[in-house]
Tab-separated table of C-alpha atoms and ligand atoms in Angstrom:
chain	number	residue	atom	x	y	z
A	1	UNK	CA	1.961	-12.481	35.370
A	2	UNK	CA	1.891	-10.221	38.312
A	3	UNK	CA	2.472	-6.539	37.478
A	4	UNK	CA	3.535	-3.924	40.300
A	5	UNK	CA	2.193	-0.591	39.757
A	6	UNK	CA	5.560	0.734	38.640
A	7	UNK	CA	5.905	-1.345	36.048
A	8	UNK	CA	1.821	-0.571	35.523
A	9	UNK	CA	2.745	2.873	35.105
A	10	UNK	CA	5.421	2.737	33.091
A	11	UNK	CA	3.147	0.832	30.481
A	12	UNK	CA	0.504	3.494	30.403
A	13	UNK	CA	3.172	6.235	29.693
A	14	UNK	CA	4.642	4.198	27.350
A	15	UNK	CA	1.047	3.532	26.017
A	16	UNK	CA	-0.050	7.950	26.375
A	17	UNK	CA	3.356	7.961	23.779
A	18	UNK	CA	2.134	5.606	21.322
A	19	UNK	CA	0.420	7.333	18.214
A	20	UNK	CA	-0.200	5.781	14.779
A	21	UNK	CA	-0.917	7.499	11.664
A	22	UNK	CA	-3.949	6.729	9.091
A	23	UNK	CA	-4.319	6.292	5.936
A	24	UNK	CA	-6.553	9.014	3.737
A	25	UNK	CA	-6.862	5.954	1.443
A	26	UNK	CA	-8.142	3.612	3.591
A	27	UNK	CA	-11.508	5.732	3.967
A	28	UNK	CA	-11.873	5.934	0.126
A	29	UNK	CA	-14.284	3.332	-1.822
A	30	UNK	CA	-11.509	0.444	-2.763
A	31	UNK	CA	-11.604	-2.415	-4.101
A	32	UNK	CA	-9.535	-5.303	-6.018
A	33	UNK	CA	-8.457	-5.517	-9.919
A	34	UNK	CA	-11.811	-6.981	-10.301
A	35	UNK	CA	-13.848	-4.199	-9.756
A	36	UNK	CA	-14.719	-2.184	-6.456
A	37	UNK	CA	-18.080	-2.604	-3.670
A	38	UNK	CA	-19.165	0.339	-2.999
A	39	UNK	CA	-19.928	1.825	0.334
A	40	UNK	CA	-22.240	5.100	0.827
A	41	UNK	CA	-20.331	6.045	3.910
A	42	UNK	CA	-17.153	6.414	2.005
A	43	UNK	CA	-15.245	9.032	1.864
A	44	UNK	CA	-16.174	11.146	-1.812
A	45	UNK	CA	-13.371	13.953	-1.105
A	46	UNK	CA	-10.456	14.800	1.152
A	47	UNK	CA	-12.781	16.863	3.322
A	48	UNK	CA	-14.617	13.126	3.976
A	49	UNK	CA	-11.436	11.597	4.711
A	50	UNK	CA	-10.340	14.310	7.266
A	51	UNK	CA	-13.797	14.174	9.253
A	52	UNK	CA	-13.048	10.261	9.173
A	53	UNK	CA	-9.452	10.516	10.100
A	54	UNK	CA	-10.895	12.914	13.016
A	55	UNK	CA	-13.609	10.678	13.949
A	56	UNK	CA	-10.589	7.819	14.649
A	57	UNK	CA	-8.967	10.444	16.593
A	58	UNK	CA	-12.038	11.624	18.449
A	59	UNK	CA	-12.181	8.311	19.592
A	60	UNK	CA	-8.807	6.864	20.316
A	61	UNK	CA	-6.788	9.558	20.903
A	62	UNK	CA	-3.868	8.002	19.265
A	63	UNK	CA	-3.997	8.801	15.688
A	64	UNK	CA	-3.372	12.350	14.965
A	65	UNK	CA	-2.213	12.242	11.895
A	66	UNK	CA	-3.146	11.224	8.424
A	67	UNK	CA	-1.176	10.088	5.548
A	68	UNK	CA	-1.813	11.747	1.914
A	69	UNK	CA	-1.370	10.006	-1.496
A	70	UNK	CA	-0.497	13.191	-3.644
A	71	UNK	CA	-2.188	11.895	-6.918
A	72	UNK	CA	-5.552	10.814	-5.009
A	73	UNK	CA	-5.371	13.514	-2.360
A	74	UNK	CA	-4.162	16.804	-4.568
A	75	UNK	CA	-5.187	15.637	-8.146
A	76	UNK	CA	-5.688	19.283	-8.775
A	77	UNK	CA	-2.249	20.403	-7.390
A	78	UNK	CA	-1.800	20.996	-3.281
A	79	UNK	CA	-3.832	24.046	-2.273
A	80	UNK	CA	-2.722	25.393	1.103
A	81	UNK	CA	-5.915	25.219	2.505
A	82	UNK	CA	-6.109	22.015	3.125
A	83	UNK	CA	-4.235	21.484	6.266
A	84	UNK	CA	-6.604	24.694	7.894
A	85	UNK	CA	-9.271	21.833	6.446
A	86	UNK	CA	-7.323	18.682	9.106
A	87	UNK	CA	-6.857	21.400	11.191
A	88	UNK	CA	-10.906	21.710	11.409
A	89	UNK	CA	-11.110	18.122	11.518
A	90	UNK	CA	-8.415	17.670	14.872
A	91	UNK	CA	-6.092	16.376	12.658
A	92	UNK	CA	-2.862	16.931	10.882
A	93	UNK	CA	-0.975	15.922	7.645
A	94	UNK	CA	1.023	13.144	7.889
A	95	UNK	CA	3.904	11.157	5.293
A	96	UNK	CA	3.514	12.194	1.640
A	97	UNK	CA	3.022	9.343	-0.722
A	98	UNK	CA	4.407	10.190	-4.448
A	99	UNK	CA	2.390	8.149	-7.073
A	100	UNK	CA	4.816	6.570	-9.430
A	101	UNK	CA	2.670	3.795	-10.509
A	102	UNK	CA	-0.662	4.760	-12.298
A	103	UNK	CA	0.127	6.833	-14.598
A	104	UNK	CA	0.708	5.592	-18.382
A	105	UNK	CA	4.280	5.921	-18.538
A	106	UNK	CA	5.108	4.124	-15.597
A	107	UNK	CA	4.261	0.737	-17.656
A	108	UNK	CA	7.849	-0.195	-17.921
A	109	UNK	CA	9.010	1.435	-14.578
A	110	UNK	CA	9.400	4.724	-12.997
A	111	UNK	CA	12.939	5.693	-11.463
A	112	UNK	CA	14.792	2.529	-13.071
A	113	UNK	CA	13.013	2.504	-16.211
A	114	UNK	CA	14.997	2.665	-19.307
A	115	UNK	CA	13.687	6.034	-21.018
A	116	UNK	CA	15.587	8.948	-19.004
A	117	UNK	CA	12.531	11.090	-19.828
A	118	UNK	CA	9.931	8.939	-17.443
A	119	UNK	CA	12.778	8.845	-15.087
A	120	UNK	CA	12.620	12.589	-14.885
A	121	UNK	CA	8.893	12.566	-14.562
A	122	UNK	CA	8.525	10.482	-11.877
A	123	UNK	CA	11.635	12.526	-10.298
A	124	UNK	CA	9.488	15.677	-10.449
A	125	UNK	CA	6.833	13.653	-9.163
A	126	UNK	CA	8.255	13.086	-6.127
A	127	UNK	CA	10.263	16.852	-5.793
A	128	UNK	CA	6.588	17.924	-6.240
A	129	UNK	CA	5.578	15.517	-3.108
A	130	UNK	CA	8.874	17.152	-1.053
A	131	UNK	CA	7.556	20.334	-1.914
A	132	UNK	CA	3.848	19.161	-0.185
A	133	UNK	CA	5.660	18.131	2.850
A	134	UNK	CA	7.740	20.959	3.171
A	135	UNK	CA	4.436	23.404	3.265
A	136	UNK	CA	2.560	20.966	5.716
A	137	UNK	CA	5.852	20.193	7.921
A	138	UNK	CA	5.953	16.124	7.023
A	139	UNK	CA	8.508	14.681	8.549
A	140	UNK	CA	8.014	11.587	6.197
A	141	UNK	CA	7.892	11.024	2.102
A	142	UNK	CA	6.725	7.853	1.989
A	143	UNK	CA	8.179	5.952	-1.437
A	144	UNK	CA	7.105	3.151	-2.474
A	145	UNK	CA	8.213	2.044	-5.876
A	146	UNK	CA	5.632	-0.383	-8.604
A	147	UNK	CA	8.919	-0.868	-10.653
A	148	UNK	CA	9.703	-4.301	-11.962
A	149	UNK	CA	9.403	-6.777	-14.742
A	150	UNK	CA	7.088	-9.218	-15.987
A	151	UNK	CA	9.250	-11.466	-17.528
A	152	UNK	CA	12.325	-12.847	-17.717
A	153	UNK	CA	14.920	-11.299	-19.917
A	154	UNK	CA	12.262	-8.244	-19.782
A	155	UNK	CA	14.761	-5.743	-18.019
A	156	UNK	CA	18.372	-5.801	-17.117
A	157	UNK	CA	18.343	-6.041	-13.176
A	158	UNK	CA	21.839	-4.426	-12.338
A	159	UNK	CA	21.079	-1.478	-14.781
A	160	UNK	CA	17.701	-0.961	-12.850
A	161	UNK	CA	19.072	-1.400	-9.538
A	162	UNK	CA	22.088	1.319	-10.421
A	163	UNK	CA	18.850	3.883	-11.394
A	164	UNK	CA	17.233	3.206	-8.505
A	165	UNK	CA	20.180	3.936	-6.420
A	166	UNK	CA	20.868	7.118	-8.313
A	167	UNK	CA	17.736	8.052	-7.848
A	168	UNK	CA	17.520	7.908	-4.373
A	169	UNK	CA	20.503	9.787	-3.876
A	170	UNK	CA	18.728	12.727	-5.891
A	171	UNK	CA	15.350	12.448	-3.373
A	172	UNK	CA	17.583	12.676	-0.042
A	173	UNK	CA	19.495	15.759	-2.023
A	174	UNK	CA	16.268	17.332	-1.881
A	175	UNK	CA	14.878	16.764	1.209
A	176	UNK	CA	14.746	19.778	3.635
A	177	UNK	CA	15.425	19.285	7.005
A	178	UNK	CA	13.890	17.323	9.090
A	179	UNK	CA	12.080	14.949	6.791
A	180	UNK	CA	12.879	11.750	6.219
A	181	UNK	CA	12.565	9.431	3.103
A	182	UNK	CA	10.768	6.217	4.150
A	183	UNK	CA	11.832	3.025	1.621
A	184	UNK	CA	9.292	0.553	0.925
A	185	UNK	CA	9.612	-2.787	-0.434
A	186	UNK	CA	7.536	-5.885	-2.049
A	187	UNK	CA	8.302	-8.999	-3.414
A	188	UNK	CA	5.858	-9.035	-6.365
A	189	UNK	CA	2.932	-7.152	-7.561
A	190	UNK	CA	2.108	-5.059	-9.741
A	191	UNK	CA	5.260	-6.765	-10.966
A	192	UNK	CA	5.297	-10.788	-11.450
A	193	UNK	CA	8.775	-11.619	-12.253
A	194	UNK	CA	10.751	-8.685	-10.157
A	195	UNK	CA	10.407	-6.190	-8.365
A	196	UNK	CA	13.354	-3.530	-8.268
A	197	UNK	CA	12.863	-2.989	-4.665
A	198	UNK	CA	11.837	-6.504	-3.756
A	199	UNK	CA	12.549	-7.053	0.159
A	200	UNK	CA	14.204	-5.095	2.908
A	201	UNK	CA	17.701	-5.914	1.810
A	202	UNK	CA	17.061	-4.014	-1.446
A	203	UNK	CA	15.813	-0.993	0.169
A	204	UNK	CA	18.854	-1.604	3.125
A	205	UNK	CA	21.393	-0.891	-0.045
A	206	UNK	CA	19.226	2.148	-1.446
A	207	UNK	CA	18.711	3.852	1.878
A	208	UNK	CA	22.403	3.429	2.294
A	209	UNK	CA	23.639	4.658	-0.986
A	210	UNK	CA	21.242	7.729	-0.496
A	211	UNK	CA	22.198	8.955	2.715
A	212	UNK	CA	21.422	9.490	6.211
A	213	UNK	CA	18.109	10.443	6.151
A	214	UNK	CA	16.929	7.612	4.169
A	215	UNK	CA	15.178	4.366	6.568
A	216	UNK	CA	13.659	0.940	5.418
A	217	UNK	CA	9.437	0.856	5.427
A	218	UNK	CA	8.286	-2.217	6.680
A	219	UNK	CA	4.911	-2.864	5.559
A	220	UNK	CA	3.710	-6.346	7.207
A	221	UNK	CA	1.580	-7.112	4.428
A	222	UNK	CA	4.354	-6.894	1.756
A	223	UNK	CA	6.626	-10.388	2.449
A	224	UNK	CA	6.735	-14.348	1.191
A	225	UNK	CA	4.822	-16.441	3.167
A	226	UNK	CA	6.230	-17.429	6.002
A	227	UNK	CA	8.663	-14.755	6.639
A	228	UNK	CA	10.209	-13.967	9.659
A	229	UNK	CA	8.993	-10.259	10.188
A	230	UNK	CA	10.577	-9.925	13.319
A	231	UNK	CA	13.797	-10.782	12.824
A	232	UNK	CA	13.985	-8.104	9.705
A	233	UNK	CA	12.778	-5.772	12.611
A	234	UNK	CA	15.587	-6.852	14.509
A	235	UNK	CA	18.086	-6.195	12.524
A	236	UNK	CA	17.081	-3.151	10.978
A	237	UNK	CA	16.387	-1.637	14.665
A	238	UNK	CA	20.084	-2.826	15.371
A	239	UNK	CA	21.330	-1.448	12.588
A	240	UNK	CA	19.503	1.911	12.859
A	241	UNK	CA	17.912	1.509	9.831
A	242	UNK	CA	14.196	1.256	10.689
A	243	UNK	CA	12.470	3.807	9.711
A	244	UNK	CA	8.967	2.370	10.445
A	245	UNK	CA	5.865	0.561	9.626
A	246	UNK	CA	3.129	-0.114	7.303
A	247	UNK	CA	0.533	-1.825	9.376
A	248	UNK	CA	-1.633	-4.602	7.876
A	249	UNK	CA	-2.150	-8.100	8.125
A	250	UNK	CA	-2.413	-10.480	5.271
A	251	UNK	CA	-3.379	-14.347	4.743
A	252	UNK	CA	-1.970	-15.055	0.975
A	253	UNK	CA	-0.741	-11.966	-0.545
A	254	UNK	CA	-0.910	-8.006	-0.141
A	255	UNK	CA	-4.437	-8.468	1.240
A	256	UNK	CA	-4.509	-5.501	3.056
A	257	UNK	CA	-6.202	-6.935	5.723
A	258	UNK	CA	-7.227	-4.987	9.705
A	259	UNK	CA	-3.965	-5.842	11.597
A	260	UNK	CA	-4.342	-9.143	13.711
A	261	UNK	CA	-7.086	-10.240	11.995
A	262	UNK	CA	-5.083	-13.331	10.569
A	263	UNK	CA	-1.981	-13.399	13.111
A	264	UNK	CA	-2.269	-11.414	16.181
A	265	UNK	CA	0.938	-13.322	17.691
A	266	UNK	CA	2.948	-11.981	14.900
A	267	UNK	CA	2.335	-8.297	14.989
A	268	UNK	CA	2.888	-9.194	19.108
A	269	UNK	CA	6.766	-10.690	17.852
A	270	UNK	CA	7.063	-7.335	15.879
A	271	UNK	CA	6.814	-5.113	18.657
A	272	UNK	CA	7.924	-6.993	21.137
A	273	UNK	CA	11.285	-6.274	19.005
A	274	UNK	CA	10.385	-2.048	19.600
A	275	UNK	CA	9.448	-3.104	23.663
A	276	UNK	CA	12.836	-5.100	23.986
A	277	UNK	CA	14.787	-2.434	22.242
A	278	UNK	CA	13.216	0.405	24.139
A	279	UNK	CA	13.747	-1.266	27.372
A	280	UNK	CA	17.400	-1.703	27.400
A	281	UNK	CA	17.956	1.225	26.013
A	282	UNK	CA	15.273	3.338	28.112
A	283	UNK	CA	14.413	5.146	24.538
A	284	UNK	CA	11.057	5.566	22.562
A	285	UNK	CA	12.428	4.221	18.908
A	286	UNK	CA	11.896	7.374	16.595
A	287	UNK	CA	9.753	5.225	14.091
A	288	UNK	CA	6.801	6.010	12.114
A	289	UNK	CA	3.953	3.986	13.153
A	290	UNK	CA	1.380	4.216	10.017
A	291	UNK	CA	-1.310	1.963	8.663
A	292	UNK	CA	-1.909	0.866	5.285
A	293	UNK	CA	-5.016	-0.647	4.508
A	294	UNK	CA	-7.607	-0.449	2.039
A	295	UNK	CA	-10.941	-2.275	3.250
A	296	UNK	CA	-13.057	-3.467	0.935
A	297	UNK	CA	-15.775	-5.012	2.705
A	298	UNK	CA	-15.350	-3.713	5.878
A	299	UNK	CA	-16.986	-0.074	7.316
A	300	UNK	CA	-14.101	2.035	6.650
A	301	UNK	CA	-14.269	4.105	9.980
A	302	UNK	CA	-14.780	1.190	11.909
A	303	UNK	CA	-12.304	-0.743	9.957
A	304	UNK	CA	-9.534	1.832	11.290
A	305	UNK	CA	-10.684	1.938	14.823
A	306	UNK	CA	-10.703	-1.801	15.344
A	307	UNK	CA	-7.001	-1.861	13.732
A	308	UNK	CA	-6.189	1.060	16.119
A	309	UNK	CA	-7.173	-0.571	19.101
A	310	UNK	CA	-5.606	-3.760	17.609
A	311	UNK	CA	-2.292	-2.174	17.847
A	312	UNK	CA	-2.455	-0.332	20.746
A	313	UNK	CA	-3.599	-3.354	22.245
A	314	UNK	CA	-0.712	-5.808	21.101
A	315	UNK	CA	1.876	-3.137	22.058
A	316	UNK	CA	0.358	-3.331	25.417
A	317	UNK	CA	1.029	-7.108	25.552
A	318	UNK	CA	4.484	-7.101	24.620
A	319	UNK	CA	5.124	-4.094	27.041
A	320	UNK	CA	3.873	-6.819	29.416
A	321	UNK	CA	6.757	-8.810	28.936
A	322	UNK	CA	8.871	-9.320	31.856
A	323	UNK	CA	12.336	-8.809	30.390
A	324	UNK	CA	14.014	-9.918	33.662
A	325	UNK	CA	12.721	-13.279	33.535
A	326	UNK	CA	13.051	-13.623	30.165
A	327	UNK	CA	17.297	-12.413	30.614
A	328	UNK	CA	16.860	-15.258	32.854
A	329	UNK	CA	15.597	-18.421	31.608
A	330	UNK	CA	18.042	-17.431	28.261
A	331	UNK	CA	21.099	-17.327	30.961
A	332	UNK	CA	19.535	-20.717	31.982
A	333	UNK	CA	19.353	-21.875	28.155
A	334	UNK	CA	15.784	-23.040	28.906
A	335	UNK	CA	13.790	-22.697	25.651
A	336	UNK	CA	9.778	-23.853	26.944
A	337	UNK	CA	10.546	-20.890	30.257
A	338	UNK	CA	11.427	-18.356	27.490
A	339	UNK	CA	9.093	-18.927	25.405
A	340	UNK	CA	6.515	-18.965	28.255
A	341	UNK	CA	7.561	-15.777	29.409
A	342	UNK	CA	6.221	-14.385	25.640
A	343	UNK	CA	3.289	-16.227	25.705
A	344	UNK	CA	2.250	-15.282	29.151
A	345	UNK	CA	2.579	-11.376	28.543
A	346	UNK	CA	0.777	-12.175	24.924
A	347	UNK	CA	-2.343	-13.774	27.084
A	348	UNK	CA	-1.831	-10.970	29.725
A	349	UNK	CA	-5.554	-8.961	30.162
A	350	UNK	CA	-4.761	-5.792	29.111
A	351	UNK	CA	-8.194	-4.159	29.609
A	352	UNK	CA	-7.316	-2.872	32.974
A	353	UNK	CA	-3.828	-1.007	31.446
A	354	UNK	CA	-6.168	0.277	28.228
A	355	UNK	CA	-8.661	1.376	30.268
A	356	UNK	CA	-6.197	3.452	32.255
A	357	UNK	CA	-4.697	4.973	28.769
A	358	UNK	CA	-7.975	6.145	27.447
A	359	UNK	CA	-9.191	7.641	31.131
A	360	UNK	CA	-6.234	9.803	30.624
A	361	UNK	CA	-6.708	10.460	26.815
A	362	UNK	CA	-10.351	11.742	27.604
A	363	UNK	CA	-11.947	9.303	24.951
A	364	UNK	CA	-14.233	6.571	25.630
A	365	UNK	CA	-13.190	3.389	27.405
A	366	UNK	CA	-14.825	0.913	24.079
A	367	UNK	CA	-13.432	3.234	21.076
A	368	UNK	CA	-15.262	0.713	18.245
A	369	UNK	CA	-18.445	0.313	20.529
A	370	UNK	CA	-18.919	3.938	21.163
A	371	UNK	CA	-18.561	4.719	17.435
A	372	UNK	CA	-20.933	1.968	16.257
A	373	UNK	CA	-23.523	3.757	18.688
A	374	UNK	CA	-22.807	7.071	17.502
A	375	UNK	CA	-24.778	7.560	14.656
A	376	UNK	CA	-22.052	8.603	12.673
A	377	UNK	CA	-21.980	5.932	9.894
A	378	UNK	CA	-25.844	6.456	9.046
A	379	UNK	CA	-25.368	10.558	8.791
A	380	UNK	CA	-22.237	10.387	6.599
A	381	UNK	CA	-24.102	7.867	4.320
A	382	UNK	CA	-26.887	10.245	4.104
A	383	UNK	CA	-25.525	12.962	3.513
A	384	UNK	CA	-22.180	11.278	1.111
A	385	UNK	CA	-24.938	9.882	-1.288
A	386	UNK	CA	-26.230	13.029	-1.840
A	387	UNK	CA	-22.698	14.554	-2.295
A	388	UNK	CA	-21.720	11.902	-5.015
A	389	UNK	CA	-24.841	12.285	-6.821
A	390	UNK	CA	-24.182	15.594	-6.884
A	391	UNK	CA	-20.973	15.219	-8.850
A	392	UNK	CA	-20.225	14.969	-12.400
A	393	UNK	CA	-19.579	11.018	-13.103
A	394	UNK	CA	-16.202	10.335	-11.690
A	395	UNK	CA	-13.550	8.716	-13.457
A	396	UNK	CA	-12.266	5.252	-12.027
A	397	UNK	CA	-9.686	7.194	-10.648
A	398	UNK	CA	-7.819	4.601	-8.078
A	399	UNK	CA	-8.175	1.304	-6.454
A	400	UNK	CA	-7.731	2.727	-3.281
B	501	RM4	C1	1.035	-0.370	-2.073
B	501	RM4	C2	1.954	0.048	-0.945
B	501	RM4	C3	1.915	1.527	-0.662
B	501	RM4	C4	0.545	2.115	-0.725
B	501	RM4	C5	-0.194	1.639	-1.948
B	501	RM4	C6	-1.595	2.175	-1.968
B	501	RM4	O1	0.856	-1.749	-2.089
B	501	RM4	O2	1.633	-0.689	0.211
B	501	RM4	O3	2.425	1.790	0.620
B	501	RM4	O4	0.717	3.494	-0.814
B	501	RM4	O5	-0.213	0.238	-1.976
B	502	MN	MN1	2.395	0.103	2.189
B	503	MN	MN1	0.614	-2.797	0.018
């Protein structure tokens, strides 16, 4: 495709307004339910996950912010210093993530379990997390909900599903303004029969019965196979009920995978959705762009750079998509010229247009290729062993 340097330009912008927010969890040691590798240049604390998150930053310029998982993050309670400790780092707090799945009394659910006393808990769990955001200015609480059953005949489904409603409706009740309460969803796991908030229909209801400020999480990782991701994007942009995503790619289940790694043309369907939308409506879509991944094998920093680039690259491609033609060859009914028009802009070089964006941004033109030069990995290994072996032996606290 030939691009003029209008529609060039309105790319980069597009591109300078494009920021996606990391995961403190995905520069932890992680692993599966069979155990966890270990990697000396993993994070130990949440000091080592801000200098990560501010590495990423350092480098792409596009991920300012970090996500926090209250019971990994603040297992000692939130002390205010910590966001002068992001702040140090060139980066800020992010969505709150409530825990409401590891602890002991979650076993049989959390919000729609039967015993009104763990319901309360994992209430105050998440008024805790509110609190959190409200002292580092979140604009997200991230939920997602472990609840489910095992078996059949294990739990009565409507009874659950009326908690979990009810329960929502408390959480957007206490929300201060300006936040929003993000709604996650997954078919199965840790769950094998159901799971109370199961795909994006489920949370569609919840979100509604709770109130405005309540939006529908897509995280890619978290459907059936064979799903079509985009057209839940679709919908939920056209109903105005997306409230954003959980970045990831997967091959068989949650896998938790770098984004693209599996299906690059997929994530490209996804936001050519966002591009489409944004274009007839000449609006940036007020979405939270996170990622949630875990890497197990992977270097975690360079993990999250090549996923950063990934999607900054693939949003670059569907902003390449020439919506004129495309209006087009759908007035015409012909199915191969639309399609082409997609496939064209997905095999579009975009190094010229990312090159441009990270002039601008001040950081170097090969993010992944200037860290692996830096040096960075070795030192933070070094000097990471010595902090762990420093510490008292550490309880298995997480998987992630
Ligand atoms: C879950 C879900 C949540 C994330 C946890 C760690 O599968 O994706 O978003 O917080 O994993
Ligand atoms: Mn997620
Ligand atoms: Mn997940």
């Amino acid at each position: 495709m030939k691009m003029t340097s209008a529609a060039a330009d309105r790319i980069i912008g597009r591109l300078l307004r494009f920021q996606l927010e990391v995961p403190s969890w995905g520069f932890a040691d992680t692993g599966t339910r069979f155990g966890k590798f270990l990697q000396d240049a993993a994070a130990v604390d949440l000091a080592d996950k801000f200098e990560d998150a501010g590495c990423t930053h350092a480098v792409t310029g596009i991920t300012p912010t970090v996500a926090v998982h209250v019971l990994w993050d603040f297992p000692d309670g939130y002390d205010p210093a910590v966001k002068r400790l992001a702040g140090e780092h060139g980066v800020r707090i992010g969505s709150i993530n409530p825990n409401l799945f590891q602890d002991q009394r979650y076993k049989f659910g959390s919000v729609t379990n039967r015993d009104p006393g763990v319901r309360k808990a994992a209430l105050g769990h998440v008024f805790d997390s509110i609190e959190i955001g409200r002292k580092t200015r979140s604009k997200y609480l991230s939920l997602w909900f472990a609840d489910g059953a095992n078996y059949p005949g294990q739990a009565d489904i409507r009874r659950r599903k009326r908690r979990a409603a009810a329960a929502l409706k408390q959480i957007h009740r206490a929300l201060p303004p300006g936040m929003t309460a993000l709604v996650e969803y997954k078919p199965f796991e840790p769950a094998t029969y159901f799971t109370d908030f199961f795909d994006w229909g489920s949370s569609y209801v919840f979100c509604k019965a709770a109130g405005p400020r309540a939006k529908v999480l897509v995280d890619t990782g978290h459907h059936l196979p064979g799903c079509n991701i985009e057209q839940i994007v679709a919908w939920l942009i056209d109903e105005k009920m997306l409230g954003g995503f959980h970045f990831n790619d997967r091959k068989y289940a949650d896998d938790d995978l770098t984004v693209g790694s599996i299906d690059p043309y997929q994530v490209f369907r996804i936001l050519n959705e966002i591009a489409a939308y944004e274009h007839e409506t000449s609006r940036d879509l007020p979405i939270a762009y996170m990622i949630d991944q875990s890497h197990t094998v992977k270097p975690k920093v360079q993990a999250m750079i090549q996923t950063t680039c990934t999607v900054q690259e693939l949003f670059a491609r569907a902003l390449c998509v020439d919506r004129g033609a495309l209006a087009a060859s759908r007035d015409r009914q012909d199915t191969v010229g639309s399609e082409e028009v997609l496939r064209s802009a997905f095999s579009t070089d975009v190094a010229p247009l990312l090159r441009a964006v990270r002039d601008k941004l001040g950081v170097p033109r090969d993010p992944l290729g200037a860290f692996r030069a830096s040096g960075y990995e070795k030192r933070a290994a070094r000097e990471r062993r010595a902090k762990r072996e420093a510490l008292p032996a550490a309880g298995d606290q997480s998987y992630a």
